[in-house]
PDB file of C-alpha atoms and ligand atoms in Angstrom:
ATOM      1  CA  MET A 281      66.769  28.647   4.300  1.00 91.00           C
ATOM      2  CA  LEU A 282      70.895  29.547   2.832  1.00 94.00           C
ATOM      3  CA  SER A 283      71.127  31.794  -0.115  1.00 93.00           C
ATOM      4  CA  LYS A 284      75.013  31.693  -0.128  1.00 95.00           C
ATOM      5  CA  ILE A 285      78.252  31.901   1.467  1.00 97.00           C
ATOM      6  CA  ALA A 286      78.575  35.323   2.546  1.00 96.00           C
ATOM      7  CA  HIS A 287      82.290  34.723   3.599  1.00 96.00           C
ATOM      8  CA  ILE A 288      85.001  33.398   5.510  1.00 98.00           C
ATOM      9  CA  GLY A 289      86.180  34.247   8.418  1.00 98.00           C
ATOM     10  CA  VAL A 290      90.049  34.229   8.852  1.00 98.00           C
ATOM     11  CA  ALA A 291      91.763  35.632  12.300  1.00 98.00           C
ATOM     12  CA  VAL A 292      95.356  37.429  12.173  1.00 98.00           C
ATOM     13  CA  HIS A 293      97.089  39.321  14.748  1.00 98.00           C
ATOM     14  CA  SER A 294      97.328  42.160  12.503  1.00 98.00           C
ATOM     15  CA  ILE A 295      94.982  43.299   9.403  1.00 98.00           C
ATOM     16  CA  GLU A 296      97.764  45.661   7.884  1.00 97.00           C
ATOM     17  CA  GLU A 297     100.456  43.561   8.064  1.00 98.00           C
ATOM     18  CA  SER A 298      98.242  40.186   6.797  1.00 98.00           C
ATOM     19  CA  LEU A 299      96.439  42.542   4.036  1.00 96.00           C
ATOM     20  CA  PRO A 300      99.287  42.773   1.122  1.00 95.00           C
ATOM     21  CA  PHE A 301      99.157  38.714   1.070  1.00 97.00           C
ATOM     22  CA  TYR A 302      95.872  38.656  -0.169  1.00 97.00           C
ATOM     23  CA  ARG A 303      95.421  42.294  -1.370  1.00 96.00           C
ATOM     24  CA  ASP A 304      99.224  42.124  -3.472  1.00 96.00           C
ATOM     25  CA  ALA A 305     100.223  38.704  -4.006  1.00 97.00           C
ATOM     26  CA  LEU A 306      96.489  37.364  -4.398  1.00 97.00           C
ATOM     27  CA  GLN A 307      95.296  40.374  -6.145  1.00 96.00           C
ATOM     28  CA  MET A 308      92.214  40.357  -4.152  1.00 97.00           C
ATOM     29  CA  THR A 309      89.942  43.612  -3.599  1.00 97.00           C
ATOM     30  CA  CYS A 310      89.508  45.593  -0.329  1.00 96.00           C
ATOM     31  CA  SER A 311      86.220  46.849  -0.184  1.00 93.00           C
ATOM     32  CA  GLY A 312      87.220  48.295   2.965  1.00 91.00           C
ATOM     33  CA  CYS A 313      87.852  47.884   7.297  1.00 94.00           C
ATOM     34  CA  GLU A 314      85.135  47.764  10.224  1.00 95.00           C
ATOM     35  CA  GLU A 315      85.316  48.009  13.423  1.00 96.00           C
ATOM     36  CA  VAL A 316      82.419  45.767  15.356  1.00 94.00           C
ATOM     37  CA  ALA A 317      83.268  47.162  18.999  1.00 94.00           C
ATOM     38  CA  SER A 318      80.568  45.113  20.233  1.00 91.00           C
ATOM     39  CA  GLN A 319      82.725  41.779  19.317  1.00 92.00           C
ATOM     40  CA  LYS A 320      85.849  43.707  20.468  1.00 97.00           C
ATOM     41  CA  VAL A 321      87.403  43.208  16.643  1.00 97.00           C
ATOM     42  CA  LYS A 322      88.130  45.226  13.751  1.00 98.00           C
ATOM     43  CA  VAL A 323      87.087  43.006  10.254  1.00 97.00           C
ATOM     44  CA  ALA A 324      88.437  44.166   6.067  1.00 97.00           C
ATOM     45  CA  PHE A 325      86.941  42.246   4.098  1.00 97.00           C
ATOM     46  CA  LEU A 326      88.235  41.215   0.799  1.00 97.00           C
ATOM     47  CA  GLU A 327      86.757  39.969  -2.439  1.00 97.00           C
ATOM     48  CA  ILE A 328      87.040  37.880  -5.405  1.00 95.00           C
ATOM     49  CA  GLY A 329      84.471  36.826  -7.890  1.00 94.00           C
ATOM     50  CA  GLY A 330      81.594  38.024  -5.537  1.00 92.00           C
ATOM     51  CA  SER A 331      83.004  35.686  -2.482  1.00 95.00           C
ATOM     52  CA  ARG A 332      84.507  37.417   0.194  1.00 96.00           C
ATOM     53  CA  ILE A 333      87.438  36.714   2.830  1.00 98.00           C
ATOM     54  CA  GLU A 334      86.712  38.603   6.323  1.00 97.00           C
ATOM     55  CA  LEU A 335      90.081  39.204   8.119  1.00 98.00           C
ATOM     56  CA  LEU A 336      89.569  39.471  11.918  1.00 98.00           C
ATOM     57  CA  GLU A 337      92.080  41.183  14.179  1.00 98.00           C
ATOM     58  CA  PRO A 338      91.353  41.776  17.908  1.00 98.00           C
ATOM     59  CA  THR A 339      90.910  45.104  19.597  1.00 98.00           C
ATOM     60  CA  SER A 340      91.441  43.658  22.940  1.00 97.00           C
ATOM     61  CA  PRO A 341      93.049  41.031  24.715  1.00 97.00           C
ATOM     62  CA  GLU A 342      89.620  40.205  25.944  1.00 97.00           C
ATOM     63  CA  SER A 343      88.114  39.625  22.576  1.00 98.00           C
ATOM     64  CA  PRO A 344      87.151  36.369  21.291  1.00 97.00           C
ATOM     65  CA  VAL A 345      89.227  36.346  18.851  1.00 98.00           C
ATOM     66  CA  ALA A 346      92.374  37.453  20.872  1.00 98.00           C
ATOM     67  CA  LYS A 347      91.928  33.932  22.587  1.00 98.00           C
ATOM     68  CA  PHE A 348      91.251  31.755  19.245  1.00 98.00           C
ATOM     69  CA  LEU A 349      94.775  33.254  18.422  1.00 98.00           C
ATOM     70  CA  GLU A 350      96.376  32.477  21.909  1.00 98.00           C
ATOM     71  CA  LYS A 351      94.758  28.669  21.468  1.00 98.00           C
ATOM     72  CA  ASN A 352      95.301  27.980  17.749  1.00 97.00           C
ATOM     73  CA  GLY A 353      97.489  30.884  16.051  1.00 98.00           C
ATOM     74  CA  PRO A 354      96.286  33.117  13.004  1.00 98.00           C
ATOM     75  CA  GLY A 355      94.027  30.792  10.772  1.00 98.00           C
ATOM     76  CA  MET A 356      90.534  30.194   9.769  1.00 98.00           C
ATOM     77  CA  HIS A 357      87.866  31.163  12.937  1.00 98.00           C
ATOM     78  CA  HIS A 358      84.306  31.016  10.924  1.00 98.00           C
ATOM     79  CA  VAL A 359      82.144  29.937   8.270  1.00 98.00           C
ATOM     80  CA  ALA A 360      79.066  32.318   7.395  1.00 98.00           C
ATOM     81  CA  TYR A 361      76.285  31.923   5.275  1.00 98.00           C
ATOM     82  CA  GLU A 362      73.868  34.542   3.881  1.00 97.00           C
ATOM     83  CA  VAL A 363      69.762  34.084   4.998  1.00 97.00           C
ATOM     84  CA  ALA A 364      67.068  35.917   4.171  1.00 96.00           C
ATOM     85  CA  ASP A 365      65.234  35.485   7.746  1.00 96.00           C
ATOM     86  CA  LEU A 366      67.668  35.090  10.205  1.00 97.00           C
ATOM     87  CA  ALA A 367      65.060  35.036  13.212  1.00 96.00           C
ATOM     88  CA  GLY A 368      63.487  32.377  11.549  1.00 96.00           C
ATOM     89  CA  ALA A 369      66.325  30.155  10.150  1.00 97.00           C
ATOM     90  CA  LEU A 370      67.576  30.173  13.640  1.00 98.00           C
ATOM     91  CA  ALA A 371      63.709  28.659  15.082  1.00 97.00           C
ATOM     92  CA  GLN A 372      64.108  26.280  12.484  1.00 97.00           C
ATOM     93  CA  LEU A 373      67.434  25.217  13.488  1.00 97.00           C
ATOM     94  CA  LYS A 374      66.535  25.178  17.156  1.00 97.00           C
ATOM     95  CA  ALA A 375      63.565  22.990  16.129  1.00 97.00           C
ATOM     96  CA  ALA A 376      65.715  20.609  14.287  1.00 97.00           C
ATOM     97  CA  GLY A 377      67.927  20.223  18.103  1.00 97.00           C
ATOM     98  CA  THR A 378      70.821  22.138  16.371  1.00 98.00           C
ATOM     99  CA  ARG A 379      72.790  23.637  19.337  1.00 98.00           C
ATOM    100  CA  LEU A 380      73.635  27.617  19.383  1.00 98.00           C
ATOM    101  CA  ILE A 381      75.381  29.661  20.571  1.00 98.00           C
ATOM    102  CA  ASP A 382      73.226  33.124  19.799  1.00 97.00           C
ATOM    103  CA  GLU A 383      69.455  32.127  19.934  1.00 96.00           C
ATOM    104  CA  THR A 384      68.644  35.625  18.877  1.00 96.00           C
ATOM    105  CA  PRO A 385      70.284  37.888  16.348  1.00 96.00           C
ATOM    106  CA  ARG A 386      73.257  40.106  17.528  1.00 95.00           C
ATOM    107  CA  GLU A 387      75.260  42.941  15.599  1.00 94.00           C
ATOM    108  CA  GLY A 388      77.520  42.624  13.067  1.00 92.00           C
ATOM    109  CA  ALA A 389      79.475  44.018  10.112  1.00 89.00           C
ATOM    110  CA  HIS A 390      78.004  45.885   7.650  1.00 86.00           C
ATOM    111  CA  GLY A 391      74.863  46.639   9.487  1.00 89.00           C
ATOM    112  CA  SER A 392      74.115  42.481   9.164  1.00 93.00           C
ATOM    113  CA  ARG A 393      72.679  41.062  11.746  1.00 96.00           C
ATOM    114  CA  ILE A 394      74.310  37.961  12.643  1.00 97.00           C
ATOM    115  CA  ALA A 395      74.126  34.618  15.004  1.00 98.00           C
ATOM    116  CA  PHE A 396      76.582  31.713  15.682  1.00 98.00           C
ATOM    117  CA  ILE A 397      75.616  27.834  15.407  1.00 98.00           C
ATOM    118  CA  HIS A 398      77.291  26.276  18.362  1.00 97.00           C
ATOM    119  CA  PRO A 399      80.776  24.299  17.188  1.00 97.00           C
ATOM    120  CA  LYS A 400      79.252  21.316  18.747  1.00 97.00           C
ATOM    121  CA  SER A 401      76.630  21.243  16.337  1.00 97.00           C
ATOM    122  CA  SER A 402      78.708  21.591  13.338  1.00 95.00           C
ATOM    123  CA  GLY A 403      82.019  19.275  13.113  1.00 96.00           C
ATOM    124  CA  GLY A 404      83.556  21.489  14.906  1.00 97.00           C
ATOM    125  CA  VAL A 405      83.397  24.467  12.508  1.00 97.00           C
ATOM    126  CA  LEU A 406      82.420  28.264  13.965  1.00 98.00           C
ATOM    127  CA  THR A 407      78.977  28.962  11.735  1.00 98.00           C
ATOM    128  CA  GLU A 408      77.731  32.435  11.450  1.00 98.00           C
ATOM    129  CA  LEU A 409      74.480  33.293   9.863  1.00 98.00           C
ATOM    130  CA  CYS A 410      74.124  36.770   8.245  1.00 97.00           C
ATOM    131  CA  GLN A 411      71.315  38.844   6.818  1.00 97.00           C
ATOM    132  CA  TYR A 412      71.887  41.924   5.269  1.00 92.00           C
ATOM    133  CA  PRO A 413      69.795  45.154   5.931  1.00 86.00           C
ATOM    134  CA  GLY A 414      66.434  44.719   3.994  1.00 72.00           C
ATOM    135  CA  GLY A 415      66.993  41.373   3.323  1.00 61.00           C
ATOM    136  CA  GLY A 416      69.145  42.108   0.409  1.00 53.00           C
ATOM    137  CA  LYS A 417      72.709  41.154  -0.019  1.00 55.00           C
ATOM    138  CA  HIS A 418      76.153  42.820   0.764  1.00 59.00           C
ATOM    139  CA  SER A 419      77.491  44.684  -2.579  1.00 46.00           C
TER     140      SER A 419
HETATM  141  N1  CMX B 559      86.117  27.346  15.825  1.00 81.42           N
HETATM  142  C1  CMX B 559      85.608  26.739  16.441  1.00 81.42           C
HETATM  143  N2  CMX B 559      85.450  26.097  17.651  1.00 81.42           N
HETATM  144  C2  CMX B 559      84.950  27.265  18.828  1.00 81.42           C
HETATM  145  C3  CMX B 559      85.601  28.872  17.934  1.00 81.42           C
HETATM  146  C4  CMX B 559      85.887  28.633  16.575  1.00 81.42           C
HETATM  147  N3  CMX B 559      86.780  29.674  15.755  1.00 81.42           N
HETATM  148  N4  CMX B 559      85.389  30.227  18.581  1.00 81.42           N
HETATM  149  C5  CMX B 559      84.927  29.266  19.682  1.00 81.42           C
HETATM  150  N5  CMX B 559      84.875  28.350  20.080  1.00 81.42           N
HETATM  151  C6  CMX B 559      84.212  26.891  20.371  1.00 81.42           C
HETATM  152  C7  CMX B 559      84.899  27.376  21.678  1.00 81.42           C
HETATM  153  O1  CMX B 559      86.105  26.604  22.080  1.00 81.42           O
HETATM  154  C8  CMX B 559      83.456  26.649  22.726  1.00 81.42           C
HETATM  155  O2  CMX B 559      83.450  25.355  23.104  1.00 81.42           O
HETATM  156  P1  CMX B 559      83.299  25.010  24.251  1.00 81.42           P
HETATM  157  O3  CMX B 559      82.031  25.156  24.472  1.00 81.42           O
HETATM  158  O4  CMX B 559      83.383  23.223  23.934  1.00 81.42           O
HETATM  159  O5  CMX B 559      84.238  24.607  25.188  1.00 81.42           O
HETATM  160  C9  CMX B 559      82.517  27.160  21.888  1.00 81.42           C
HETATM  161  O6  CMX B 559      83.098  27.203  20.520  1.00 81.42           O
HETATM  162  C10 CMX B 559      81.837  28.382  22.470  1.00 81.42           C
HETATM  163  O7  CMX B 559      82.725  29.107  22.708  1.00 81.42           O
HETATM  164  P2  CMX B 559      82.765  30.713  23.606  1.00 81.42           P
HETATM  165  O8  CMX B 559      84.144  31.089  23.731  1.00 81.42           O
HETATM  166  O9  CMX B 559      82.744  29.805  24.969  1.00 81.42           O
HETATM  167  O10 CMX B 559      81.876  31.257  24.012  1.00 81.42           O
HETATM  168  P3  CMX B 559      81.043  32.590  23.920  1.00 81.42           P
HETATM  169  O11 CMX B 559      79.739  32.827  23.698  1.00 81.42           O
HETATM  170  O12 CMX B 559      81.710  33.447  24.656  1.00 81.42           O
HETATM  171  O13 CMX B 559      81.735  32.864  22.119  1.00 81.42           O
HETATM  172  C11 CMX B 559      82.107  33.216  20.141  1.00 81.42           C
HETATM  173  C12 CMX B 559      81.312  32.247  21.046  1.00 81.42           C
HETATM  174  C13 CMX B 559      81.952  32.258  18.864  1.00 81.42           C
HETATM  175  C14 CMX B 559      80.481  34.525  19.229  1.00 81.42           C
HETATM  176  C15 CMX B 559      83.010  33.979  20.074  1.00 81.42           C
HETATM  177  O14 CMX B 559      84.121  32.832  20.486  1.00 81.42           O
HETATM  178  C16 CMX B 559      83.900  34.917  18.954  1.00 81.42           C
HETATM  179  O15 CMX B 559      84.214  33.867  18.418  1.00 81.42           O
HETATM  180  N6  CMX B 559      82.856  35.931  18.677  1.00 81.42           N
HETATM  181  C17 CMX B 559      83.575  36.866  17.316  1.00 81.42           C
HETATM  182  C18 CMX B 559      82.879  36.364  16.485  1.00 81.42           C
HETATM  183  C19 CMX B 559      83.461  36.866  15.134  1.00 81.42           C
HETATM  184  O16 CMX B 559      84.097  36.913  14.740  1.00 81.42           O
HETATM  185  N7  CMX B 559      82.592  38.253  14.766  1.00 81.42           N
HETATM  186  C20 CMX B 559      82.852  38.918  13.973  1.00 81.42           C
HETATM  187  C21 CMX B 559      81.641  40.213  13.391  1.00 81.42           C
HETATM  188  C22 CMX B 559      81.885  40.690  12.046  1.00 81.42           C
HETATM  189  C23 CMX B 559      80.901  39.721  11.158  1.00 81.42           C
HETATM  190  O17 CMX B 559      80.609  38.507  10.502  1.00 81.42           O
HETATM  191  O18 CMX B 559      79.772  39.999  10.729  1.00 81.42           O
END
């Protein structure tokens, strides 16, 4: 069902203030920033060896990431896995009794479709599934 880890999401107060650590100290490549307005977040992707970290900055105090930061402070927010068929994966998980936050896909970054699994079903780790346009991998 899963093809790879798509990215690891890290909640930050400020992408601008967090970038120097990843880009300059760790020498990862920043492949761009994007606002996902529907989820009230700005994201930046940092790449290394085909793996990605997604920095998540809230764009409003009502953003779920703002609430996460308030409760936990900055740190790891979610693990995202790539799938070729998101609707099929969700149906398969639901049939297996997995609790889903999203029963149908919603809009993610880079034109992806995404859905979250409830942390109660994944040992407390917020888990995202994502499918890229045309079933292809995000490059
Ligand atoms: N880690 C662990 N648990 C988390 C969590 C996290 N990062 N975020 C939320 N939860 C828990 C909540 O505490 C809650 O637990 P209880 O049911 O026990 O109270 C449960 O998950 C549901 O959370 P909620 O906020 O009550 O539910 P919502 O449906 O309102 O929102 C979620 C859930 C995960 C979608 C939202 O909190 C969130 O984080 N949205 C931002 C998603 C995001 O990162 N988007 C990036 C898009 C870019 C991309 O990757 O493409």
